[in-house]
Every structure is written in C-alpha cells, then in structure tokens.
XYZ file of C-alpha atoms in Angstrom:
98
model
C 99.711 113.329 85.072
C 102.042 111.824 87.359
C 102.722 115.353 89.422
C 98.764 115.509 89.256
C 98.282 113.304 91.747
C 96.902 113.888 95.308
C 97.180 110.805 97.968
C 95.257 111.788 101.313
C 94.048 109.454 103.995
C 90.103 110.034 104.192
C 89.863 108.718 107.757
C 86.188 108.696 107.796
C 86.373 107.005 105.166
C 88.646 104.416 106.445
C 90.167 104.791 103.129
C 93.165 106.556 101.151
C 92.351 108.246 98.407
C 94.445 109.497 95.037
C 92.986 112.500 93.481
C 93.972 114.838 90.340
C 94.751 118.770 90.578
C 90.749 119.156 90.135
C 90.027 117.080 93.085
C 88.790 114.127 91.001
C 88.999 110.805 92.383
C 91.104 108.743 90.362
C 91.487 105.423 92.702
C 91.198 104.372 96.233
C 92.528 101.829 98.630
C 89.623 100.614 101.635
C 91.047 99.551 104.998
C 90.597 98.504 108.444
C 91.991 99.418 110.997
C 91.810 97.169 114.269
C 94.819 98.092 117.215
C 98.163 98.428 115.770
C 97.747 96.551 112.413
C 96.000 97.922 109.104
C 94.219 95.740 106.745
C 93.829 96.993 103.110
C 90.921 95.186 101.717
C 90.168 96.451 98.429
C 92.359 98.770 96.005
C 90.513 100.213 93.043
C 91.929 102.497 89.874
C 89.383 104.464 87.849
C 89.273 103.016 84.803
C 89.917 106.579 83.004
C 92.958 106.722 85.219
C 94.509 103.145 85.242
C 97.824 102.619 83.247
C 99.231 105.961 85.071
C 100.915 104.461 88.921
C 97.598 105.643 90.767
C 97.384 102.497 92.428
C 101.119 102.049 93.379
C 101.273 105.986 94.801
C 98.280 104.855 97.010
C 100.379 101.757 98.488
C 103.170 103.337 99.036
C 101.647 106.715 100.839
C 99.537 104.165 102.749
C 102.362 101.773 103.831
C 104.698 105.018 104.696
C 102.244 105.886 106.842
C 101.756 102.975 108.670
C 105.235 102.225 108.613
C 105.445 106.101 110.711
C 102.628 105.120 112.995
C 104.316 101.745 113.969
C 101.446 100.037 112.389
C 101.581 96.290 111.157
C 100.024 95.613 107.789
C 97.756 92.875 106.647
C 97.557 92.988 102.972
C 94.160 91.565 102.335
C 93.859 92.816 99.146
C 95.450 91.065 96.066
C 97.140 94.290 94.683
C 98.383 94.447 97.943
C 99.611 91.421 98.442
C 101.501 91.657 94.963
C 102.853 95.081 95.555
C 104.545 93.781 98.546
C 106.156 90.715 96.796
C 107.556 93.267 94.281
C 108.751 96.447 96.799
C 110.042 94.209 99.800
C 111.862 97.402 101.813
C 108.371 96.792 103.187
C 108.681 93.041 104.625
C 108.839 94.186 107.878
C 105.445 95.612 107.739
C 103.882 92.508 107.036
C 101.466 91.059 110.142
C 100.683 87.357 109.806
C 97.414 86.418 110.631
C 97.393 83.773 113.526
C-alpha cells in the first residue's frame, strides 16, 4: 500500500489530502492558512486505512511544503503536535503563538 499513496494539497479545500491509486481518500489533514504561518487543525486517517503511515506521509508532504514556501507552522492539531516532538529536523518550523 505504501507506494499507493497520493498526498496533494486541495487548496480549496484548505486541506491536504492522501489518496490510493483509485483516487480514494484515505486521510486528510485541515488547515489554515493566515500570512506566512499554517495552522493544521485537525488530521484524520480512514479507519480502513489507519495502521499503514497515511497520516505521517500527510505531515511530512505538508510541512515540506511549508518549509519551501517559507511558511511558519502552528501545529494545532494533537497528531501534529506529536509528530513534531518525534521528527524535530522540523523545529524550525514551529511558530509560537504570542
């Protein structure tokens, strides 16, 4: 499955997406974006697809691409905020909220 999966950025969405070779959605990250810094707010796996690294593909298409559009990241999310603690080569991303 793992070569299966599609990560786009639905922009009118406001949301990144991870789909299968069929085009089925399989998870999805919300966010926000306001300026120069991105909040993820919700991250989601399909139950049918959890257990497989749909989630952790998302966050680290998402942060790679905010990371290339010299965006800051506010991980309100709780995945989010985990994933960071655990894959800190993205530290520098990290926006606090003042």
């Amino acid at each position: 499955m793992e070569n299966e999966i599609a990560i786009t950025d639905a922009k009118d969405a406001s949301r990144y997406e991870a789909r299968d070779a069929d085009g089925n959605l399989m998870g999805f990250v919300d966010y926000k974006l306001l300026g120069s810094v991105i909040s993820f707010r919700h991250a989601e796996t399909l139950p049918e697809y959890q257990g497989h690294g749909v989630a952790g593909k998302i966050a680290t298409k998402s942060l790679d691409d905010a990371r290339d559009a010299g965006l800051r990241v506010r991980p309100a999310c709780p995945y989010y905020q985990h994933f960071l603690e655990k894959h800190t080569e993205y530290a520098d991303l990290v926006d606090a909220e003042k």
